[in-house]
Tab-separated table of C-alpha atoms and ligand atoms in Angstrom:
chain	number	residue	atom	x	y	z
A	4	UNK	CA	140.244	157.966	171.456
A	5	UNK	CA	140.460	159.236	175.043
A	6	UNK	CA	137.843	157.424	177.161
A	7	UNK	CA	136.601	160.835	178.327
A	8	UNK	CA	135.561	161.774	174.780
A	9	UNK	CA	133.377	158.704	174.531
A	10	UNK	CA	131.840	159.079	177.982
A	11	UNK	CA	131.242	162.849	177.736
A	12	UNK	CA	129.724	162.541	174.267
A	13	UNK	CA	127.536	159.754	175.642
A	14	UNK	CA	126.495	161.875	178.624
A	15	UNK	CA	125.451	164.715	176.282
A	16	UNK	CA	123.007	162.540	174.348
A	17	UNK	CA	121.967	160.217	177.199
A	18	UNK	CA	120.922	163.234	179.291
A	19	UNK	CA	118.872	164.605	176.399
A	20	UNK	CA	121.116	167.656	176.017
A	21	UNK	CA	122.072	169.530	172.880
A	22	UNK	CA	125.636	168.966	171.661
A	23	UNK	CA	125.991	172.438	170.142
A	24	UNK	CA	124.884	174.150	173.373
A	25	UNK	CA	127.192	171.943	175.399
A	26	UNK	CA	130.184	172.743	173.154
A	27	UNK	CA	129.422	176.477	173.292
A	28	UNK	CA	129.307	176.211	177.085
A	29	UNK	CA	132.751	174.547	177.082
A	30	UNK	CA	134.110	177.274	174.814
A	31	UNK	CA	132.804	180.024	177.123
A	32	UNK	CA	134.379	178.328	180.120
A	33	UNK	CA	137.659	177.632	178.245
A	34	UNK	CA	137.243	173.885	178.688
A	35	UNK	CA	139.049	171.887	176.000
A	36	UNK	CA	136.535	169.657	174.264
A	37	UNK	CA	136.150	167.666	171.047
A	38	UNK	CA	134.754	169.375	167.924
A	39	UNK	CA	131.148	169.076	166.739
A	40	UNK	CA	132.428	166.906	163.866
A	41	UNK	CA	133.950	164.402	166.279
A	42	UNK	CA	130.763	164.461	168.344
A	43	UNK	CA	128.644	163.691	165.272
A	44	UNK	CA	130.884	160.747	164.424
A	45	UNK	CA	130.682	159.387	167.955
A	46	UNK	CA	126.925	159.916	168.014
A	47	UNK	CA	126.186	158.238	164.709
A	48	UNK	CA	128.674	155.378	165.005
A	49	UNK	CA	128.538	154.539	168.708
A	50	UNK	CA	125.805	156.326	170.675
A	51	UNK	CA	122.809	155.672	168.422
A	52	UNK	CA	123.550	151.928	168.024
A	53	UNK	CA	124.237	151.637	171.762
A	54	UNK	CA	120.845	153.109	172.655
A	55	UNK	CA	119.184	150.830	170.116
A	56	UNK	CA	120.823	147.736	171.640
A	57	UNK	CA	119.982	148.637	175.237
A	58	UNK	CA	116.355	149.427	174.383
A	59	UNK	CA	115.946	146.231	172.381
A	60	UNK	CA	117.303	144.254	175.325
A	61	UNK	CA	114.863	145.981	177.710
A	62	UNK	CA	111.992	145.403	175.282
A	63	UNK	CA	112.892	141.726	175.015
A	64	UNK	CA	112.662	141.425	178.817
A	65	UNK	CA	109.270	143.136	178.862
A	66	UNK	CA	107.813	140.979	176.096
A	67	UNK	CA	109.190	137.773	177.582
A	68	UNK	CA	107.665	138.688	180.947
A	69	UNK	CA	104.335	139.418	179.246
A	70	UNK	CA	104.313	136.071	177.415
A	71	UNK	CA	105.275	134.192	180.566
A	72	UNK	CA	102.576	135.903	182.626
A	73	UNK	CA	100.099	134.296	180.224
A	74	UNK	CA	97.612	137.195	180.470
A	75	UNK	CA	96.854	139.190	177.322
A	76	UNK	CA	97.958	142.819	177.590
A	77	UNK	CA	95.688	145.782	178.252
A	78	UNK	CA	97.356	148.577	176.312
A	79	UNK	CA	97.069	152.314	176.046
A	80	UNK	CA	98.146	153.914	172.773
A	81	UNK	CA	98.818	157.498	171.795
A	82	UNK	CA	100.706	159.419	169.136
A	83	UNK	CA	102.839	162.505	169.626
A	84	UNK	CA	103.908	164.876	166.875
A	85	UNK	CA	107.477	166.148	166.815
A	86	UNK	CA	106.493	169.785	166.399
A	87	UNK	CA	103.668	172.103	167.434
A	88	UNK	CA	100.848	172.761	164.979
A	89	UNK	CA	100.300	170.810	161.793
A	90	UNK	CA	103.827	170.884	160.391
A	91	UNK	CA	105.000	167.657	161.988
A	92	UNK	CA	107.710	165.692	160.253
A	93	UNK	CA	107.514	162.731	162.620
A	94	UNK	CA	104.967	161.098	164.808
A	95	UNK	CA	105.942	158.655	167.512
A	96	UNK	CA	103.299	156.105	168.466
A	97	UNK	CA	103.651	154.552	171.881
A	98	UNK	CA	101.973	151.487	173.368
A	99	UNK	CA	101.941	151.173	177.134
A	100	UNK	CA	101.026	148.199	179.297
A	101	UNK	CA	98.423	149.892	181.496
A	102	UNK	CA	98.781	147.376	184.300
A	103	UNK	CA	102.520	147.740	184.797
A	104	UNK	CA	102.812	151.323	183.503
A	105	UNK	CA	105.666	150.283	181.210
A	106	UNK	CA	106.050	151.162	177.558
A	107	UNK	CA	106.282	147.969	175.519
A	108	UNK	CA	106.709	149.467	172.072
A	109	UNK	CA	107.253	152.726	170.287
A	110	UNK	CA	107.280	153.443	166.550
A	111	UNK	CA	108.577	156.458	164.687
A	112	UNK	CA	106.658	157.377	161.534
A	113	UNK	CA	107.994	159.968	159.086
A	114	UNK	CA	105.499	162.051	157.132
A	115	UNK	CA	106.630	160.932	153.655
A	116	UNK	CA	106.051	157.278	154.585
A	117	UNK	CA	102.283	157.840	154.523
A	118	UNK	CA	99.765	159.792	152.448
A	119	UNK	CA	99.476	162.813	154.751
A	120	UNK	CA	100.342	163.811	158.275
A	121	UNK	CA	96.904	162.816	159.621
A	122	UNK	CA	97.580	159.220	158.568
A	123	UNK	CA	100.749	158.986	160.666
A	124	UNK	CA	98.922	158.103	163.881
A	125	UNK	CA	97.124	155.084	162.459
A	126	UNK	CA	100.311	153.911	160.730
A	127	UNK	CA	102.164	154.047	164.054
A	128	UNK	CA	99.473	151.991	165.793
A	129	UNK	CA	99.378	149.422	162.967
A	130	UNK	CA	103.138	148.942	163.134
A	131	UNK	CA	103.085	148.600	166.903
A	132	UNK	CA	100.303	145.989	166.906
A	133	UNK	CA	101.929	144.101	164.021
A	134	UNK	CA	105.196	143.994	165.944
A	135	UNK	CA	103.518	142.590	169.053
A	136	UNK	CA	101.730	139.985	166.973
A	137	UNK	CA	105.031	138.961	165.407
A	138	UNK	CA	106.444	138.634	168.919
A	139	UNK	CA	103.433	136.487	169.846
A	140	UNK	CA	102.289	138.844	172.576
A	141	UNK	CA	98.510	138.815	172.919
A	142	UNK	CA	96.500	142.018	173.355
A	143	UNK	CA	92.964	142.017	174.780
A	144	UNK	CA	92.234	145.753	175.266
A	145	UNK	CA	93.356	149.028	173.749
A	146	UNK	CA	92.573	152.471	175.178
A	147	UNK	CA	93.104	155.467	172.876
A	148	UNK	CA	91.642	158.874	172.132
A	149	UNK	CA	88.813	159.165	169.569
A	150	UNK	CA	90.969	159.470	166.432
A	151	UNK	CA	88.540	158.626	163.612
A	152	UNK	CA	90.873	156.471	161.475
A	153	UNK	CA	91.862	154.455	164.534
A	154	UNK	CA	88.202	153.900	165.508
A	155	UNK	CA	87.476	152.535	162.053
A	156	UNK	CA	90.616	150.388	161.932
A	157	UNK	CA	89.996	148.814	165.339
A	158	UNK	CA	86.361	148.113	164.489
A	159	UNK	CA	87.069	146.576	161.104
A	160	UNK	CA	90.541	145.061	161.292
A	161	UNK	CA	91.069	144.252	164.987
A	162	UNK	CA	87.628	143.107	166.207
A	163	UNK	CA	89.154	140.691	168.747
A	164	UNK	CA	90.723	143.598	170.661
A	165	UNK	CA	88.264	145.553	172.832
A	166	UNK	CA	88.676	149.224	171.987
A	167	UNK	CA	87.994	151.778	174.727
A	168	UNK	CA	88.222	155.570	174.676
A	169	UNK	CA	90.227	157.431	177.239
A	170	UNK	CA	88.041	159.465	179.621
A	171	UNK	CA	90.430	162.381	179.913
A	172	UNK	CA	90.381	163.052	176.154
A	173	UNK	CA	86.574	162.914	176.074
A	174	UNK	CA	86.190	165.042	179.212
A	175	UNK	CA	88.636	167.624	177.869
A	176	UNK	CA	86.759	167.800	174.558
A	177	UNK	CA	83.447	168.336	176.373
A	178	UNK	CA	84.968	170.961	178.649
A	179	UNK	CA	86.380	172.964	175.742
A	180	UNK	CA	83.017	172.992	173.970
A	181	UNK	CA	81.220	174.088	177.147
A	182	UNK	CA	83.716	176.886	177.728
A	183	UNK	CA	83.211	178.111	174.164
A	184	UNK	CA	79.416	178.170	174.623
A	185	UNK	CA	79.771	179.958	177.978
A	186	UNK	CA	81.163	182.970	176.113
A	187	UNK	CA	77.856	183.430	174.258
A	188	UNK	CA	75.282	185.911	175.503
A	189	UNK	CA	72.993	184.566	178.284
A	190	UNK	CA	75.009	181.351	178.498
A	191	UNK	CA	77.334	182.237	181.407
A	192	UNK	CA	75.710	179.495	183.487
A	193	UNK	CA	77.231	176.876	181.168
A	194	UNK	CA	80.652	178.024	182.316
A	195	UNK	CA	79.716	177.553	185.974
A	196	UNK	CA	78.721	173.952	185.266
A	197	UNK	CA	81.507	173.134	182.777
A	198	UNK	CA	83.876	171.490	185.242
A	199	UNK	CA	81.218	169.312	186.920
A	200	UNK	CA	79.783	168.224	183.583
A	201	UNK	CA	83.174	167.247	182.192
A	202	UNK	CA	83.983	165.416	185.448
A	203	UNK	CA	80.674	163.582	185.061
A	204	UNK	CA	82.224	161.633	182.137
A	205	UNK	CA	84.701	159.954	184.528
A	206	UNK	CA	81.992	158.992	186.956
A	207	UNK	CA	79.821	157.566	184.151
A	208	UNK	CA	82.693	155.448	182.825
A	209	UNK	CA	83.985	154.186	186.125
A	210	UNK	CA	80.675	153.281	187.735
A	211	UNK	CA	79.298	151.081	184.925
A	212	UNK	CA	81.840	148.256	184.516
A	213	UNK	CA	81.803	148.629	180.757
A	214	UNK	CA	77.991	148.485	180.351
A	215	UNK	CA	77.738	150.954	177.446
A	216	UNK	CA	73.974	151.488	177.614
A	217	UNK	CA	74.173	152.322	181.307
A	218	UNK	CA	77.021	154.767	180.646
A	219	UNK	CA	74.828	156.437	178.039
A	220	UNK	CA	71.841	156.806	180.399
A	221	UNK	CA	74.006	158.166	183.171
A	222	UNK	CA	75.587	160.629	180.789
A	223	UNK	CA	72.259	161.914	179.476
A	224	UNK	CA	70.851	162.202	183.010
A	225	UNK	CA	73.011	165.302	183.395
A	226	UNK	CA	70.438	167.199	181.299
A	227	UNK	CA	67.854	166.580	184.042
A	228	UNK	CA	70.247	167.003	186.924
A	229	UNK	CA	71.314	170.521	185.883
A	230	UNK	CA	67.627	171.524	185.969
A	231	UNK	CA	67.300	170.248	189.556
A	232	UNK	CA	65.443	167.133	188.354
A	233	UNK	CA	66.935	164.008	189.867
A	234	UNK	CA	64.469	161.301	188.882
A	235	UNK	CA	62.947	159.759	185.783
A	236	UNK	CA	66.180	159.550	183.797
A	237	UNK	CA	65.721	156.132	182.191
A	238	UNK	CA	65.059	152.442	182.773
A	239	UNK	CA	68.586	151.427	183.832
A	240	UNK	CA	69.404	154.582	185.745
A	241	UNK	CA	66.092	155.927	187.064
A	242	UNK	CA	67.384	158.414	189.654
A	243	UNK	CA	70.559	160.247	190.708
A	244	UNK	CA	72.711	158.580	193.348
A	245	UNK	CA	73.766	161.718	195.209
A	246	UNK	CA	72.209	162.784	198.512
A	247	UNK	CA	70.730	166.200	199.299
A	248	UNK	CA	72.437	169.061	197.487
A	249	UNK	CA	73.232	172.498	198.857
A	250	UNK	CA	70.703	175.090	197.710
A	251	UNK	CA	73.080	177.775	196.550
A	252	UNK	CA	73.798	176.349	193.130
A	253	UNK	CA	72.288	177.884	190.019
A	254	UNK	CA	70.048	175.530	188.028
A	255	UNK	CA	69.259	175.587	184.320
A	256	UNK	CA	65.741	176.281	183.092
A	257	UNK	CA	64.547	173.753	180.475
A	258	UNK	CA	64.101	175.413	177.108
A	259	UNK	CA	66.289	178.434	177.914
A	260	UNK	CA	68.969	179.404	175.410
A	261	UNK	CA	71.749	178.146	177.682
A	262	UNK	CA	69.928	174.828	178.107
A	263	UNK	CA	69.470	174.369	174.368
A	264	UNK	CA	73.185	175.036	173.803
A	265	UNK	CA	74.101	172.564	176.540
A	266	UNK	CA	71.757	169.961	175.093
A	267	UNK	CA	73.454	170.269	171.697
A	268	UNK	CA	76.796	169.367	173.277
A	269	UNK	CA	75.587	166.610	175.608
A	270	UNK	CA	73.514	164.964	172.860
A	271	UNK	CA	76.140	165.422	170.129
A	272	UNK	CA	75.793	162.535	167.671
A	273	UNK	CA	79.468	161.484	167.741
A	274	UNK	CA	79.710	161.903	171.470
A	275	UNK	CA	76.673	159.683	172.145
A	276	UNK	CA	78.167	156.929	169.967
A	277	UNK	CA	81.556	157.137	171.639
A	278	UNK	CA	80.454	157.608	175.224
A	279	UNK	CA	79.345	153.956	175.405
A	280	UNK	CA	82.952	152.950	174.858
A	281	UNK	CA	84.553	155.026	177.617
A	282	UNK	CA	87.257	153.021	179.343
A	283	UNK	CA	85.836	151.797	182.668
A	284	UNK	CA	89.168	151.282	184.424
A	285	UNK	CA	92.552	151.983	182.872
A	286	UNK	CA	93.193	155.408	181.371
A	287	UNK	CA	96.053	156.693	179.269
A	288	UNK	CA	97.296	159.421	181.623
A	289	UNK	CA	100.579	157.496	181.873
A	290	UNK	CA	101.136	158.202	178.200
A	291	UNK	CA	100.641	161.920	178.790
A	292	UNK	CA	103.350	161.653	181.430
A	293	UNK	CA	105.586	159.849	178.952
A	294	UNK	CA	105.095	162.589	176.366
A	295	UNK	CA	106.376	165.103	178.914
A	296	UNK	CA	109.528	162.997	179.331
A	297	UNK	CA	109.830	162.817	175.556
A	298	UNK	CA	109.652	166.624	175.333
A	299	UNK	CA	112.761	166.726	177.510
A	300	UNK	CA	114.685	164.368	175.215
A	301	UNK	CA	113.315	165.729	171.938
A	302	UNK	CA	112.056	169.320	172.354
A	303	UNK	CA	109.353	170.106	169.810
A	304	UNK	CA	111.181	173.075	168.292
A	305	UNK	CA	114.416	171.228	167.520
A	306	UNK	CA	114.856	169.256	164.324
A	307	UNK	CA	116.545	165.830	164.400
A	308	UNK	CA	117.373	163.386	161.640
A	309	UNK	CA	115.582	160.056	161.756
A	310	UNK	CA	118.284	158.018	163.518
A	311	UNK	CA	118.810	160.588	166.256
A	312	UNK	CA	115.090	161.173	166.697
A	313	UNK	CA	114.561	157.458	167.168
A	314	UNK	CA	117.452	157.246	169.638
A	315	UNK	CA	116.003	160.128	171.679
A	316	UNK	CA	112.619	158.426	171.655
A	317	UNK	CA	114.177	155.212	172.956
A	318	UNK	CA	116.090	157.123	175.649
A	319	UNK	CA	112.816	158.646	176.811
A	320	UNK	CA	111.327	155.150	177.057
A	321	UNK	CA	114.291	153.835	179.078
A	322	UNK	CA	114.062	156.770	181.461
A	323	UNK	CA	110.282	156.500	181.746
A	324	UNK	CA	110.115	152.737	182.263
A	325	UNK	CA	112.664	152.809	185.062
A	326	UNK	CA	110.772	155.547	186.883
A	327	UNK	CA	107.087	155.086	186.038
A	328	UNK	CA	106.178	153.148	189.192
A	329	UNK	CA	107.850	155.362	191.771
A	330	UNK	CA	106.318	155.606	195.260
A	331	UNK	CA	105.096	158.824	196.792
A	332	UNK	CA	107.803	160.596	198.818
A	333	UNK	CA	107.432	161.091	202.578
A	334	UNK	CA	108.839	163.689	204.957
A	335	UNK	CA	111.164	162.747	207.824
A	336	UNK	CA	108.090	162.655	210.055
A	337	UNK	CA	106.552	160.081	207.701
A	338	UNK	CA	103.870	162.292	206.124
A	339	UNK	CA	103.172	161.823	202.414
A	340	UNK	CA	104.321	164.792	200.319
A	341	UNK	CA	102.278	166.930	197.914
A	342	UNK	CA	103.006	169.837	195.622
A	343	UNK	CA	100.365	172.432	194.770
A	344	UNK	CA	100.322	174.229	191.426
A	345	UNK	CA	98.023	176.817	189.844
A	346	UNK	CA	97.735	175.913	186.146
A	347	UNK	CA	96.624	178.707	183.828
A	348	UNK	CA	93.765	176.569	182.476
A	349	UNK	CA	92.259	176.278	185.983
A	350	UNK	CA	92.131	180.062	186.401
A	351	UNK	CA	93.597	180.310	189.877
A	352	UNK	CA	92.147	177.073	191.193
A	353	UNK	CA	94.920	175.076	192.936
A	354	UNK	CA	95.709	171.484	191.973
A	355	UNK	CA	97.480	169.092	194.359
A	356	UNK	CA	99.950	166.525	193.012
A	357	UNK	CA	101.810	163.747	194.783
A	358	UNK	CA	105.561	164.255	195.078
A	359	UNK	CA	107.356	161.066	194.040
A	360	UNK	CA	110.665	159.725	195.392
A	361	UNK	CA	113.751	160.799	193.395
A	362	UNK	CA	114.320	159.375	189.922
A	363	UNK	CA	116.974	156.722	189.346
A	364	UNK	CA	119.240	156.297	186.307
A	365	UNK	CA	120.390	152.673	186.366
A	366	UNK	CA	119.870	152.439	182.613
A	367	UNK	CA	122.748	154.921	182.178
A	368	UNK	CA	125.141	152.294	183.600
A	369	UNK	CA	123.904	149.817	181.005
A	370	UNK	CA	124.335	152.403	178.246
A	371	UNK	CA	127.890	153.256	179.308
A	372	UNK	CA	128.869	149.610	179.556
A	373	UNK	CA	127.467	148.865	176.112
A	374	UNK	CA	129.086	152.031	174.706
A	375	UNK	CA	132.582	151.134	175.878
A	376	UNK	CA	132.084	147.559	174.686
A	377	UNK	CA	131.083	148.797	171.255
A	378	UNK	CA	134.165	150.996	171.000
A	379	UNK	CA	136.382	148.075	172.017
A	380	UNK	CA	134.879	145.909	169.289
A	381	UNK	CA	135.024	148.640	166.613
A	382	UNK	CA	138.061	150.647	167.659
A	383	UNK	CA	138.207	153.148	164.781
A	384	UNK	CA	135.609	155.333	163.054
A	385	UNK	CA	136.321	153.536	159.766
A	386	UNK	CA	135.664	150.141	161.315
A	387	UNK	CA	132.581	151.347	163.166
A	388	UNK	CA	131.273	152.836	159.919
A	389	UNK	CA	131.666	149.520	158.105
A	390	UNK	CA	129.905	147.670	160.913
A	391	UNK	CA	127.089	150.219	160.991
A	392	UNK	CA	126.594	149.960	157.224
A	393	UNK	CA	126.127	146.191	157.625
A	394	UNK	CA	123.622	146.295	160.513
A	395	UNK	CA	121.749	149.560	159.861
A	396	UNK	CA	118.245	148.959	158.606
A	397	UNK	CA	116.765	151.073	155.847
A	398	UNK	CA	115.476	154.457	156.967
A	399	UNK	CA	112.961	156.679	155.165
A	400	UNK	CA	114.442	159.301	152.825
A	401	UNK	CA	114.732	162.680	154.612
A	402	UNK	CA	111.787	164.891	153.640
A	403	UNK	CA	114.103	167.645	152.369
A	404	UNK	CA	115.578	165.152	149.885
A	405	UNK	CA	112.308	163.749	148.631
A	406	UNK	CA	111.879	166.859	146.427
A	407	UNK	CA	114.415	167.776	143.694
A	408	UNK	CA	116.745	170.527	144.920
A	409	UNK	CA	118.199	173.551	143.089
A	410	UNK	CA	121.996	173.940	143.103
A	411	UNK	CA	123.521	176.140	145.811
A	412	UNK	CA	125.293	178.438	143.283
A	413	UNK	CA	121.960	179.162	141.548
A	414	UNK	CA	120.217	179.962	144.821
A	415	UNK	CA	123.046	182.309	145.866
A	416	UNK	CA	123.016	184.015	142.440
A	417	UNK	CA	119.261	184.592	142.686
A	418	UNK	CA	119.664	186.013	146.191
A	419	UNK	CA	122.369	188.435	145.007
A	420	UNK	CA	120.462	189.718	142.011
A	421	UNK	CA	117.458	190.369	144.259
A	422	UNK	CA	119.245	192.175	147.092
A	423	UNK	CA	122.006	194.094	145.281
B	20	ZN	ZN1	70.932	164.756	190.314
């Protein structure tokens, strides 16, 4: 095989591109290239195992470092479905070390491995924690969203791990509810307060050092504060900590319709239980950033078979881990750089973001080295196929094959009789 075939095929997958689009591009530009069949062989026999090896090596380093540091890990966990809506075939569950911002494990769950698609998230977490336990890596904290099965599992099966809820998820949930109420008649004022009230969740969590009862009192004090009452909130948090406020804000009137609607949200039964467990320090925003990287490697509207999906997930981790701790970029004059965007959800309000220094791709060198090595060891497709059959672990049956299928000739015959 020409070395170029191996390296170009590798570059297609390693960059997260689509092979069929790449080959169409070559055809349009009259560039001689291998066929899709050859690409698929190279992908399945060389690229996928190469990615697996390089990721496992990186993971080994991370886990060894964690064991040697002697401190139990503080993890963030989150699941991501492979497609929009509720039709997901896969869910990837990712565990991130929140102190180093590195992903230490990721698990791919296929829908037919569990009872229903809702159960995929818990399954992913269970597998991840079981793996870390097997590797003798201790975990002291886990920050997640408020997924109900995960809450129950952590409470009942993992009591030695402190379970916190991510502030962003809680704040977003509160904000959405407030926005919905603001659309009701005579409740416009709720909309004007929505952002400050949802931001209040962060302040409550971060100013209480994990004292759940204090978080709760601070949270509920918002019901006084919005009515211009800043004292008499409770025993642990008797009065607001802010100074004088400008007079031009609009206050709620106790007992008004808008106030009653707001009270329903702030005092929601589930929310009051969960608000005590808001994470005081680490949050899972790093995982949100990882899911954006994953969308590049595995776009939600494209279908992949299990092996390729897993390889793309591992590529995303390699790319993310190498670049997750980048510094903020500076101009030639030495000023720190920012970018301003106007997200649709903020309705014209600008948001500033730090610009980071350029990404690096050192992991690509490792992948290429391993790829060429693999080809040298297994120098024909037939040999590589035999080797793969020996080392490949069992994968779940593709969903399309878990149901009995009609024969093609019968389907075509039915189509013809209907449309002729
Ligand atoms: Zn106040």
